[in-house]
Short mmCIF file of C-alpha atoms in Angstrom, two decimals:
data_model
loop_
_atom_site.label_atom_id
_atom_site.label_comp_id
_atom_site.label_asym_id
_atom_site.label_seq_id
_atom_site.Cartn_x
_atom_site.Cartn_y
_atom_site.Cartn_z
CA MET A 13 -3.47 -42.70 -85.20
CA ALA A 14 -2.81 -39.42 -87.15
CA GLU A 15 -6.25 -37.72 -86.08
CA SER A 16 -5.31 -39.12 -82.20
CA ARG A 17 -2.12 -36.80 -82.23
CA ILE A 18 -3.66 -34.16 -83.40
CA GLN A 19 -6.77 -34.34 -80.88
CA ASN A 20 -3.65 -34.77 -78.39
CA THR A 21 -1.92 -31.65 -79.63
CA ASN A 22 -5.12 -29.58 -79.48
CA ARG A 23 -5.92 -30.80 -75.68
CA ASN A 24 -2.46 -29.47 -74.60
CA ILE A 25 -2.40 -26.47 -76.64
CA LEU A 26 -5.70 -25.54 -75.23
CA THR A 27 -4.52 -26.63 -71.32
CA ASN A 28 -1.23 -24.63 -72.09
CA LEU A 29 -3.40 -21.69 -73.22
CA LEU A 30 -5.19 -21.73 -70.58
CA ASN A 31 -2.62 -22.20 -67.94
CA ARG A 32 -0.23 -19.45 -69.64
CA ILE A 33 -3.26 -16.68 -69.56
CA VAL A 34 -3.26 -17.39 -65.99
CA MET A 35 0.80 -17.46 -65.50
CA LEU A 36 0.38 -14.18 -67.36
CA LEU A 37 -2.71 -12.07 -65.36
CA LEU A 38 -2.02 -12.83 -62.27
CA PRO A 39 1.97 -13.12 -62.02
CA PHE A 40 1.76 -9.77 -63.54
CA MET A 41 -0.42 -8.38 -60.84
CA VAL A 42 1.44 -10.00 -58.26
CA ARG A 43 4.99 -9.00 -60.14
CA THR A 44 3.63 -5.19 -59.95
CA ALA A 45 2.93 -5.70 -56.50
CA VAL A 46 6.59 -6.33 -55.59
CA ILE A 47 7.36 -3.41 -57.28
CA TYR A 48 5.18 -0.76 -55.39
CA THR A 49 5.68 -2.41 -52.01
CA PHE A 50 9.22 -3.40 -52.30
CA GLY A 51 11.08 -1.67 -54.88
CA ALA A 52 12.96 -3.26 -58.57
CA GLU A 53 15.86 -4.17 -56.52
CA TYR A 54 13.57 -7.11 -54.91
CA LEU A 55 13.02 -8.03 -58.79
CA GLY A 56 17.06 -7.74 -59.18
CA LEU A 57 17.51 -10.41 -56.70
CA ASN A 58 14.92 -12.58 -57.49
CA SER A 59 16.45 -12.71 -61.15
CA LEU A 60 19.86 -13.21 -59.67
CA PHE A 61 18.88 -16.37 -57.63
CA ASN A 62 16.85 -18.07 -60.71
CA ALA A 63 19.95 -17.33 -62.82
CA ILE A 64 22.23 -19.14 -60.52
CA LEU A 65 19.92 -21.98 -59.68
CA THR A 66 19.32 -22.42 -63.23
CA MET A 67 23.01 -23.02 -63.93
CA LEU A 68 22.71 -25.42 -60.52
CA ALA A 69 20.41 -27.35 -62.58
CA LEU A 70 22.92 -27.83 -65.32
CA ALA A 71 23.15 -31.30 -63.11
CA GLU A 72 20.56 -32.67 -64.61
CA LEU A 73 22.07 -33.06 -67.90
CA GLY A 74 18.85 -33.34 -69.87
CA VAL A 75 18.07 -36.23 -68.42
CA GLY A 76 14.12 -35.35 -68.38
CA SER A 77 14.04 -35.13 -71.89
CA ALA A 78 16.14 -37.95 -73.11
CA MET A 79 13.71 -40.01 -70.73
CA VAL A 80 10.72 -39.29 -72.26
CA PHE A 81 12.08 -39.43 -75.66
CA SER A 82 13.38 -43.33 -74.97
CA MET A 83 9.11 -43.96 -73.55
CA TYR A 84 7.84 -42.52 -76.40
CA LYS A 85 8.17 -46.12 -78.58
CA PRO A 86 8.08 -48.52 -75.86
CA ILE A 87 4.42 -46.49 -74.20
CA ALA A 88 3.08 -46.87 -78.15
CA GLU A 89 3.93 -50.61 -78.11
CA ASN A 90 2.76 -51.17 -74.78
CA ASN A 91 6.07 -52.57 -72.96
CA VAL A 92 5.92 -52.25 -69.32
CA ALA A 93 8.76 -53.76 -68.39
CA GLU A 94 11.20 -51.17 -70.79
CA VAL A 95 9.14 -48.22 -69.28
CA SER A 96 9.27 -49.35 -65.97
CA ALA A 97 12.98 -49.67 -66.07
CA LEU A 98 13.06 -46.41 -67.53
CA LEU A 99 11.16 -44.80 -64.03
CA ASN A 100 13.50 -46.95 -62.11
CA LEU A 101 16.95 -45.27 -63.98
CA TYR A 102 14.99 -41.71 -63.78
CA ARG A 103 13.89 -42.13 -59.97
CA LYS A 104 17.34 -42.62 -59.05
CA THR A 105 18.64 -40.32 -61.21
CA TYR A 106 16.99 -37.59 -60.33
CA ARG A 107 17.21 -38.34 -56.37
CA ILE A 108 21.20 -38.18 -56.90
CA ILE A 109 21.16 -34.79 -58.66
CA GLY A 110 18.47 -33.21 -56.47
CA SER A 111 20.99 -34.25 -53.72
CA PHE A 112 24.21 -32.75 -55.83
CA ILE A 113 22.66 -29.37 -56.47
CA LEU A 114 21.82 -28.75 -52.21
CA ILE A 115 25.08 -29.54 -51.64
CA VAL A 116 26.93 -27.35 -54.52
CA GLY A 117 23.87 -24.58 -54.03
CA LEU A 118 24.92 -24.81 -50.18
CA ALA A 119 28.61 -24.35 -51.02
CA LEU A 120 27.70 -20.67 -52.60
CA VAL A 121 26.11 -19.29 -50.26
CA PRO A 122 29.56 -17.71 -48.91
CA PHE A 123 30.05 -16.32 -52.14
CA LEU A 124 27.05 -14.45 -52.86
CA ASP A 125 28.23 -11.16 -51.90
CA HIS A 126 30.42 -10.65 -55.01
CA LEU A 127 27.77 -11.17 -57.50
CA ILE A 128 26.12 -8.11 -56.39
CA LYS A 129 27.87 -4.67 -57.19
CA GLY A 130 26.72 -2.33 -54.14
CA THR A 131 24.55 -3.11 -51.08
CA PRO A 132 21.46 -5.56 -51.29
CA PRO A 133 18.42 -3.99 -50.33
CA GLU A 134 18.55 -2.84 -46.67
CA GLY A 135 17.85 -5.34 -43.86
CA MET A 136 17.75 -7.62 -46.41
CA ASN A 137 19.64 -11.51 -45.61
CA ILE A 138 20.65 -12.42 -49.16
CA ARG A 139 21.71 -15.72 -47.58
CA ILE A 140 18.42 -16.98 -46.25
CA LEU A 141 16.75 -15.61 -49.55
CA TYR A 142 19.19 -17.56 -51.11
CA VAL A 143 18.68 -20.82 -49.19
CA ILE A 144 14.48 -20.67 -49.67
CA PHE A 145 15.04 -20.31 -53.73
CA LEU A 146 17.17 -23.45 -52.97
CA SER A 147 14.69 -25.13 -51.53
CA GLU A 148 12.70 -24.96 -53.96
CA THR A 149 14.66 -25.89 -56.58
CA VAL A 150 15.72 -28.98 -54.61
CA LEU A 151 12.42 -30.00 -53.54
CA SER A 152 11.48 -30.14 -57.58
CA TYR A 153 13.87 -33.44 -58.42
CA PHE A 154 12.21 -35.19 -54.94
CA LEU A 155 8.36 -36.32 -54.16
CA PHE A 156 7.83 -38.28 -57.42
CA ALA A 157 8.38 -35.45 -60.14
CA TYR A 158 9.94 -38.20 -62.49
CA LYS A 159 6.77 -39.78 -62.73
CA SER A 160 5.29 -36.40 -65.07
CA SER A 161 7.39 -38.31 -67.87
CA ILE A 162 4.46 -41.01 -68.20
CA LEU A 163 2.43 -38.29 -68.91
CA THR A 164 4.39 -36.61 -71.25
CA ALA A 165 5.24 -39.46 -73.53
CA ALA A 166 2.07 -40.91 -74.03
CA GLN A 167 0.96 -37.20 -74.76
CA LYS A 168 -1.61 -36.85 -71.87
CA GLY A 169 0.49 -33.93 -70.56
CA TYR A 170 -2.67 -31.83 -70.40
CA ILE A 171 -4.06 -34.26 -67.39
CA MET A 172 -1.46 -32.37 -64.90
CA GLY A 173 -1.54 -29.26 -66.85
CA ASN A 174 -5.64 -28.60 -65.58
CA VAL A 175 -3.56 -29.14 -62.10
CA GLY A 176 -1.23 -26.79 -62.30
CA ILE A 177 -3.75 -24.17 -63.55
CA ALA A 178 -5.79 -24.38 -60.50
CA LEU A 179 -2.32 -24.62 -58.31
CA SER A 180 -1.19 -21.71 -60.24
CA ILE A 181 -4.21 -19.45 -59.34
CA ILE A 182 -4.15 -20.82 -55.71
CA GLN A 183 -0.63 -20.08 -55.66
CA GLU A 184 -0.95 -16.58 -56.92
CA LEU A 185 -3.23 -15.78 -55.24
CA THR A 186 -1.49 -16.25 -51.78
CA LYS A 187 1.64 -14.30 -52.69
CA LEU A 188 -0.55 -11.21 -53.68
CA ALA A 189 -2.25 -11.53 -50.57
CA VAL A 190 1.53 -11.79 -48.59
CA ILE A 191 2.49 -8.82 -50.40
CA VAL A 192 -0.58 -6.92 -49.89
CA PHE A 193 -1.67 -7.94 -45.63
CA LEU A 194 1.92 -8.99 -44.80
CA LYS A 195 4.64 -7.38 -46.42
CA ASP A 196 7.12 -9.92 -46.03
CA PHE A 197 9.22 -10.58 -49.06
CA TYR A 198 10.66 -13.84 -46.55
CA ILE A 199 7.16 -15.22 -47.00
CA TYR A 200 6.55 -14.14 -50.32
CA CYS A 201 9.02 -16.43 -51.39
CA MET A 202 8.47 -18.80 -49.30
CA VAL A 203 4.91 -19.64 -50.63
CA ALA A 204 5.83 -21.90 -53.65
CA ILE A 205 7.30 -24.26 -51.56
CA PRO A 206 3.77 -26.29 -50.66
CA PHE A 207 2.49 -26.22 -54.09
CA ILE A 208 5.18 -27.81 -55.53
CA ILE A 209 4.98 -30.67 -52.91
CA THR A 210 1.27 -30.85 -53.62
CA GLY A 211 1.62 -30.47 -57.44
CA ASN A 212 4.46 -33.64 -57.36
CA LEU A 213 1.99 -35.76 -55.14
CA ILE A 214 -0.97 -35.16 -57.40
CA THR A 215 1.40 -36.17 -60.15
CA ASN A 216 2.05 -39.38 -57.98
CA TYR A 217 -1.53 -40.22 -57.79
CA VAL A 218 -2.62 -39.63 -61.10
CA VAL A 219 -0.36 -41.60 -62.83
CA ASN A 220 -0.38 -44.43 -60.42
CA LYS A 221 -4.40 -44.65 -61.20
CA ARG A 222 -4.25 -44.13 -65.02
CA TYR A 223 -1.23 -46.25 -65.56
CA PRO A 224 -1.21 -48.57 -62.70
CA GLN A 225 1.32 -51.06 -64.65
CA TYR A 226 4.43 -48.68 -64.62
CA LYS A 227 6.08 -49.55 -61.62
CA CYS A 228 9.92 -48.56 -60.62
CA ARG A 229 11.23 -51.96 -61.16
CA GLY A 230 13.85 -53.96 -63.62
CA THR A 231 16.86 -52.74 -65.55
CA LEU A 232 17.28 -51.91 -68.98
CA ASP A 233 19.39 -53.67 -71.51
CA LYS A 234 23.05 -52.85 -72.38
CA ASP A 235 22.42 -51.54 -75.54
CA ILE A 236 19.20 -48.99 -74.25
CA LEU A 237 21.56 -47.62 -71.61
CA THR A 238 24.08 -47.20 -74.00
CA ASP A 239 21.71 -45.03 -76.13
CA ILE A 240 20.24 -43.25 -73.26
CA LYS A 241 24.26 -42.28 -72.06
CA LYS A 242 24.62 -40.82 -75.69
CA ARG A 243 21.42 -38.66 -75.59
CA VAL A 244 21.95 -37.19 -72.14
CA GLY A 245 25.60 -36.34 -73.49
CA GLY A 246 24.15 -34.20 -76.30
CA LEU A 247 21.16 -32.56 -74.14
CA PHE A 248 24.20 -31.62 -71.71
CA LEU A 249 25.46 -29.49 -73.78
CA TYR A 250 22.35 -28.00 -74.88
CA LYS A 251 22.03 -27.22 -71.35
CA ILE A 252 25.25 -25.60 -71.00
CA CYS A 253 24.33 -23.54 -74.21
CA PHE A 254 20.74 -22.47 -72.79
CA VAL A 255 22.32 -21.36 -69.25
CA PHE A 256 24.86 -19.41 -70.46
CA ARG A 257 23.07 -17.28 -72.81
CA ASP A 258 19.97 -16.78 -71.27
CA MET A 259 20.81 -17.01 -67.83
CA PHE A 260 24.63 -16.16 -67.51
CA GLY A 261 23.99 -12.59 -68.90
CA SER A 262 21.55 -11.54 -65.06
CA VAL A 263 24.91 -12.87 -63.03
CA ILE A 264 26.85 -10.38 -65.19
CA ILE A 265 24.37 -7.53 -64.84
CA SER A 266 24.46 -7.82 -61.13
CA ALA A 267 27.83 -7.67 -60.58
CA SER A 268 29.11 -5.12 -62.83
CA ILE A 269 26.08 -2.95 -63.45
CA GLY A 270 23.63 -3.69 -60.09
CA LEU A 271 20.69 -4.51 -58.79
CA ALA A 272 18.52 -1.91 -60.05
CA ILE A 273 19.45 -1.68 -63.26
CA LEU A 274 18.92 -5.33 -63.18
CA GLY A 275 15.72 -5.36 -62.25
CA GLN A 276 14.87 -2.40 -64.82
CA TYR A 277 16.50 -5.66 -67.42
CA ASN A 278 14.08 -7.93 -66.20
CA ASN A 279 10.88 -6.30 -66.34
CA TYR A 280 11.57 -5.93 -70.10
CA GLN A 281 13.09 -9.68 -69.95
CA TYR A 282 9.52 -10.74 -68.26
CA ILE A 283 7.34 -9.36 -70.70
CA TYR A 284 9.77 -10.68 -73.45
CA GLY A 285 9.33 -13.90 -71.77
CA THR A 286 6.00 -13.92 -71.57
CA ILE A 287 5.58 -13.28 -75.35
CA ALA A 288 8.05 -15.86 -76.30
CA GLY A 289 6.04 -18.58 -73.99
CA LEU A 290 2.62 -18.20 -75.94
CA LEU A 291 4.80 -19.06 -78.42
CA LEU A 292 6.48 -21.78 -77.07
CA LEU A 293 3.29 -23.25 -75.33
CA LEU A 294 2.50 -24.44 -79.08
CA ARG A 295 5.73 -26.14 -79.86
CA ASN A 296 5.78 -27.84 -76.29
CA SER A 297 2.53 -29.32 -77.35
CA MET A 298 3.35 -30.46 -80.13
CA GLN A 299 6.99 -31.80 -78.99
CA ALA A 300 4.99 -35.68 -78.28
CA SER A 301 2.97 -36.09 -81.60
CA ILE A 302 5.92 -34.83 -83.59
CA GLY A 303 7.96 -37.38 -82.15
CA ASN A 304 5.32 -39.71 -82.28
CA SER A 305 4.91 -38.79 -86.17
CA ILE A 306 8.47 -39.15 -86.80
CA ALA A 307 8.39 -42.94 -85.20
CA ILE A 308 6.23 -43.58 -87.49
CA GLU A 309 5.41 -41.74 -90.86
CA SER A 310 7.59 -41.10 -93.58
CA GLU A 311 10.27 -38.39 -93.94
CA SER A 312 8.72 -36.86 -96.76
CA LYS A 313 5.43 -36.50 -94.66
CA ASN A 314 6.95 -35.27 -91.93
CA HIS A 315 8.98 -32.56 -93.88
CA SER A 316 5.74 -31.47 -95.48
CA ASP A 317 4.44 -30.99 -92.27
CA PHE A 318 7.21 -28.96 -90.52
CA ILE A 319 7.40 -26.60 -93.75
CA ARG A 320 4.02 -25.94 -93.03
CA PHE A 321 4.28 -25.72 -89.35
CA GLN A 322 7.19 -23.42 -89.82
CA CYS A 323 4.73 -20.95 -91.90
CA MET A 324 2.15 -21.02 -89.08
CA TYR A 325 4.46 -20.28 -86.58
CA VAL A 326 6.39 -17.99 -88.18
CA PHE A 327 3.65 -15.65 -89.13
CA MET A 328 2.32 -15.47 -85.63
CA SER A 329 5.98 -14.90 -84.20
CA THR A 330 6.84 -12.28 -86.47
CA TRP A 331 3.53 -10.72 -85.49
CA CYS A 332 4.03 -11.05 -82.28
CA SER A 333 7.96 -9.73 -82.38
CA ILE A 334 6.38 -6.34 -84.20
CA CYS A 335 4.04 -5.87 -81.27
CA LEU A 336 6.61 -6.09 -78.94
CA PHE A 337 8.45 -3.32 -80.73
CA ALA A 338 5.45 -0.82 -80.82
CA LEU A 339 4.32 -1.62 -77.14
CA TYR A 340 7.16 -2.37 -75.22
CA GLN A 341 7.82 1.36 -74.37
CA PRO A 342 4.00 3.05 -73.87
CA PHE A 343 3.67 -0.10 -72.01
CA ILE A 344 6.48 -0.23 -69.03
CA THR A 345 5.61 3.36 -69.06
CA LEU A 346 2.20 3.12 -67.63
CA TRP A 347 3.27 -0.09 -65.81
CA VAL A 348 5.78 1.16 -63.65
CA GLY A 349 6.92 4.26 -64.94
CA LYS A 350 9.25 6.15 -67.31
CA GLU A 351 12.17 6.00 -64.89
CA PHE A 352 12.08 2.17 -65.38
CA LEU A 353 12.31 2.78 -69.33
CA LEU A 354 15.75 1.33 -71.29
CA ASP A 355 16.91 3.43 -74.34
CA ASN A 356 14.93 2.53 -77.83
CA VAL A 357 17.87 0.62 -79.46
CA THR A 358 17.95 -1.83 -76.49
CA MET A 359 14.06 -2.14 -76.86
CA ALA A 360 14.65 -2.75 -80.55
CA SER A 361 16.87 -5.33 -79.79
CA PHE A 362 14.38 -7.35 -77.71
CA SER A 363 12.27 -7.58 -80.76
CA ILE A 364 14.61 -8.51 -83.35
CA LEU A 365 15.89 -10.98 -80.84
CA LEU A 366 11.97 -12.45 -80.26
CA PHE A 367 12.01 -12.69 -83.95
CA TRP A 368 14.86 -14.74 -84.28
CA ASP A 369 14.82 -16.70 -81.70
CA THR A 370 11.13 -17.99 -82.30
CA ASN A 371 12.03 -18.66 -86.13
CA CYS A 372 14.33 -21.41 -85.08
CA ASP A 373 12.38 -23.11 -82.48
CA MET A 374 10.24 -25.13 -85.01
CA CYS A 375 13.97 -26.52 -86.07
CA MET A 376 14.70 -26.99 -82.34
CA THR A 377 11.44 -29.21 -82.34
CA TYR A 378 12.09 -31.65 -84.82
CA ARG A 379 15.76 -31.86 -83.57
CA GLN A 380 14.46 -33.20 -80.56
CA ALA A 381 11.65 -34.95 -81.52
CA ALA A 382 14.09 -36.94 -83.47
CA GLY A 383 16.27 -37.45 -81.34
CA LEU A 384 19.68 -35.51 -82.85
CA TRP A 385 20.82 -33.93 -79.33
CA TRP A 386 24.91 -36.14 -79.90
CA GLN A 387 25.00 -35.47 -83.27
CA ASP A 388 24.35 -31.75 -82.36
CA ARG A 389 26.66 -31.73 -79.26
CA PHE A 390 29.58 -29.15 -80.59
CA ARG A 391 27.30 -26.64 -81.80
CA PRO A 392 25.91 -25.79 -78.30
CA ILE A 393 29.74 -25.46 -76.89
CA VAL A 394 30.77 -23.00 -79.51
CA GLU A 395 27.47 -20.73 -78.78
CA ALA A 396 27.38 -21.15 -75.23
CA VAL A 397 31.49 -19.77 -75.26
CA THR A 398 30.68 -17.57 -77.89
CA ASN A 399 27.70 -15.61 -75.60
CA VAL A 400 29.75 -15.19 -72.98
CA VAL A 401 33.07 -14.15 -74.50
CA LEU A 402 30.36 -11.69 -76.35
CA CYS A 403 28.70 -10.72 -73.32
CA VAL A 404 32.00 -9.79 -70.81
CA LEU A 405 33.14 -7.75 -73.83
CA LEU A 406 30.06 -5.49 -74.63
CA ILE A 407 28.37 -5.23 -71.04
CA LYS A 408 30.89 -2.12 -70.24
CA PRO A 409 30.47 -0.24 -73.45
CA LEU A 410 27.07 -0.99 -74.35
CA GLY A 411 25.41 -2.03 -71.00
CA VAL A 412 22.26 -3.95 -71.40
CA LEU A 413 22.32 -4.03 -75.03
CA GLY A 414 25.35 -5.93 -74.99
CA VAL A 415 23.78 -8.94 -73.02
CA THR A 416 20.82 -9.19 -75.65
CA LEU A 417 23.22 -8.12 -78.56
CA SER A 418 25.21 -10.85 -77.54
CA SER A 419 22.73 -13.62 -77.80
CA LEU A 420 21.54 -11.83 -80.98
CA ILE A 421 24.80 -12.42 -82.96
CA CYS A 422 24.91 -16.29 -81.36
CA LYS A 423 21.20 -16.79 -82.75
CA PHE A 424 21.79 -15.59 -86.28
CA PHE A 425 25.52 -16.48 -87.10
CA ILE A 426 25.73 -20.00 -85.21
CA ASN A 427 21.90 -21.16 -84.02
CA SER A 428 20.22 -21.40 -87.52
CA VAL A 429 22.90 -22.60 -89.79
CA TRP A 430 24.27 -24.70 -87.84
CA ALA A 431 21.25 -26.28 -86.13
CA SER A 432 19.44 -26.76 -88.95
CA TRP A 433 22.13 -28.60 -91.02
CA VAL A 434 22.11 -30.72 -87.98
CA LEU A 435 18.43 -31.98 -89.16
CA TYR A 436 18.83 -31.70 -92.84
CA ARG A 437 21.71 -33.68 -92.79
CA PHE A 438 20.91 -36.56 -90.02
CA TYR A 439 17.39 -36.85 -90.78
CA PHE A 440 15.30 -34.60 -93.76
CA LYS A 441 18.35 -36.56 -95.88
CA SER A 442 16.51 -36.39 -99.32
CA PHE A 443 16.14 -32.63 -98.89
CA LYS A 444 18.21 -29.48 -99.22
CA GLN A 445 19.33 -27.43 -96.17
CA THR A 446 19.61 -24.39 -98.58
CA PHE A 447 15.77 -24.62 -98.77
CA TYR A 448 15.19 -23.96 -95.51
CA LEU A 449 17.90 -21.18 -94.91
CA LYS A 450 16.03 -19.37 -98.64
CA ARG A 451 13.09 -19.48 -96.46
CA LEU A 452 14.58 -17.80 -93.02
CA LEU A 453 16.08 -15.19 -95.26
CA PHE A 454 12.68 -14.47 -96.71
CA TYR A 455 10.74 -14.22 -93.27
CA LEU A 456 13.21 -12.04 -91.83
CA ALA A 457 12.67 -9.64 -95.01
CA VAL A 458 9.34 -9.90 -94.31
CA TYR A 459 9.75 -8.70 -91.08
CA LEU A 460 12.45 -5.30 -91.40
CA ILE A 461 9.66 -4.47 -93.85
CA THR A 462 6.72 -4.44 -91.83
CA VAL A 463 8.50 -3.35 -88.80
CA THR A 464 9.81 -0.57 -90.60
CA VAL A 465 6.11 0.45 -91.87
CA VAL A 466 4.88 -0.08 -88.37
CA GLY A 467 7.65 1.90 -86.56
CA VAL A 468 6.75 4.77 -88.91
CA ILE A 469 3.16 5.12 -88.34
CA CYS A 470 3.42 4.66 -84.57
CA TYR A 471 6.19 7.29 -84.45
CA LEU A 472 3.92 9.77 -86.16
CA LEU A 473 1.33 9.24 -84.30
CA PRO A 474 0.62 12.74 -82.03
CA PHE A 475 -0.20 10.81 -78.83
CA GLU A 476 1.13 9.78 -75.40
CA GLY A 477 0.07 7.30 -72.37
CA VAL A 478 -2.95 5.22 -72.70
CA ALA A 479 -4.18 6.79 -76.49
CA GLN A 480 -0.38 5.89 -77.58
CA LEU A 481 -0.76 2.14 -76.01
CA ILE A 482 -4.50 2.09 -77.70
CA CYS A 483 -3.42 3.46 -81.21
CA ASN A 484 0.02 1.27 -81.41
CA ALA A 485 -1.84 -1.81 -80.62
CA LEU A 486 -4.72 -0.83 -83.18
CA VAL A 487 -1.73 -0.31 -86.02
CA CYS A 488 -0.51 -3.85 -85.05
CA ILE A 489 -3.91 -5.40 -85.57
CA ILE A 490 -4.71 -3.92 -88.39
CA VAL A 491 -1.67 -2.66 -91.06
CA ALA A 492 1.01 -5.54 -89.71
CA PRO A 493 -1.48 -8.66 -91.37
CA LEU A 494 -1.68 -6.50 -94.18
CA VAL A 495 1.64 -5.91 -94.80
CA MET A 496 2.48 -9.58 -93.95
CA ILE A 497 -0.14 -11.90 -95.37
CA PRO A 498 0.74 -10.67 -99.22
CA PHE A 499 4.15 -11.70 -98.82
CA PHE A 500 3.49 -15.27 -96.76
CA ARG A 501 0.43 -15.89 -99.39
CA ILE A 502 3.48 -16.36 -102.17
CA LEU A 503 4.81 -19.33 -100.48
CA PRO A 504 3.38 -22.34 -101.73
CA GLU A 505 3.38 -24.12 -98.12
CA SER A 506 0.34 -21.20 -97.02
CA LYS A 507 -1.92 -22.48 -99.67
CA THR A 508 -2.07 -25.83 -97.65
CA ALA A 509 -1.35 -24.29 -94.60
CA LEU A 510 -4.82 -22.69 -94.00
CA PRO A 511 -6.56 -26.16 -94.80
CA PHE A 512 -4.07 -28.16 -92.30
CA ILE A 513 -5.28 -25.71 -89.60
CA ARG A 514 -9.13 -26.29 -90.40
CA ASN A 515 -8.08 -30.27 -90.47
CA VAL A 516 -6.69 -29.68 -86.90
CA LEU A 517 -9.29 -27.56 -85.42
CA ARG A 518 -11.99 -30.28 -87.07
CA ILE A 519 -10.09 -33.07 -85.17
CA GLY A 520 -9.72 -31.32 -81.88
CA ILE A 521 -13.09 -30.23 -80.91
CA GLY A 522 -14.36 -33.82 -82.76
CA ILE A 523 -16.22 -32.67 -86.01
CA LYS A 524 -16.36 -35.55 -88.20
CA LYS A 525 -16.26 -35.05 -91.88
CA LYS A 526 -19.25 -35.20 -93.85
#
C-alpha cells in the first residue's frame, strides 16, 4: 500500500510538472504577445475580471474538496453505493452553484465602471468582455466537471493531467495565433470556452470507462450528509480567506490606482504565481496519498513523514524565494522594459511573501488531508477581515506595497501560528506545536542569512541586461545552496530526508530493492 501511494504520488508529480512547464512557457509567450500587441491595461482587465469571478466562485463553498475527502474511504473500501450517492450529490450541487454564479454575475454588469479608476482601453466594451469571462467560469460547473473527483480521490489525477497537457498546448497556441494574425482581444478571450467543454467531455468518458460502477444515483445517510455539511462550512471560510487575501488586492488596485498599475502588479504576481505553482504542484500531487496515509497509518508515522516533507519542501521554497529576489528586476527589465518595474522594496516583499507562504504549505496539506476544516473555521475569518482592513488602509500611502505587506502580515502573525495549532491540537496530539514553530523560525533565519549574502553579491556585480540576469542566476545556483546546506544538515530530519527521497524515486521508477 505504501509503495502504491508513492507510485501514484510520483505519477501525479511528473504529470503536474510537465503540465506546469507547458503552462509556464506557452502562457508566457501569449502574455508577452498581449503586452506588446494590446498593452498593460488589457492585462489589468484580465486580472480584474478573474478576481471578480473568483469572488463569485465563493458560491462553490469548498464542495469539491469536501467531496473528494469524503470519497477517500469508500473508494478504498470499494463501497460503490456510497461513492455513487456522493457523486449524485456533487452533480446536483454543482448545477445549483453554476446557476447562482451566472445570475449574480450578470447582476454585476451595470456596476463594472465603478471598479476601474479612469477609463478602460479605447474601443473596448468591458461588459462584453466580462460576460465572456463569466461564461468560462459558469461552464466549468456543468458538463460532467464533478466527475473529476473520482479520479482525484482514487489517486489517478495524472490521467486527466496528461489530457490537460495536450489541451493546454493547443489552447495556448490558438491564443497566440489569434493575437498575431487576428489581433482581436474578444476572440482571444473566447478561445478557452471550447477547450473547457472538451476537457469536461473527456473527463466524463475516462471516468465512465475506468469506473463504470460509479453512477449518479442514491442518497447518503444522514450522518454522512451532516459530516459533509460541516466540512463544507469549514471550507467556505477557507475560500473567504483565499479570496479576500489573494484576490481583493487586484480589485482595490484597479479601483484606487488604475488598470495600468494593476498590469504592472500582475506581471510580478504572474512570475510569483508561476514559481509558487511549481512548489504547489508537489503539494497537490501528494494530497491524495497523504490523505490515504492518514486514513490507515499511525499518528507517529504521519508526523515523521510530515517533518521530513517539511524539511525537503522548505529547502526548495527557500531557494526559489532567493532566486525570485535576485532575478525579478533584471528579468522584468529584459522582458517588458524598465517602465514596468516596481520599486525594489515592493519586489523584495514578493520574495519574503513567497518564502513564508510556501513554508506553511505542508501544514495546510496535512490539515486538509486530516479534514480539519471545521476545527480551523475561525482563523480564515480573522485572516480575511484583517487583510481587507490592512489593504484598504495601506493602499493609498504605500501603493502596491500595501497589498503585499497586508498579505505578509496576515500570513506571518495569523496563519502560521494559528493554523499549526489546529493541526497539533486535533491530529498530532502526541506532539508539541512548539517543535514546529521553532523549525519555522530556524528556516526564517536561514532565509534571511542566505538572501542577504546573495543580495550583496548581486549588488556588487558590475553588470546590466542579459549579463546581469545570467550572473545573478549563477549566484543563486552556486552560492545560495552553499550557504543553505550547512544549516539544513543541522536538522536531524535532514539525515533521513535524503534516503526517503531515494526510496520515493526508486519506487516511482519501478526499481526493486536488491
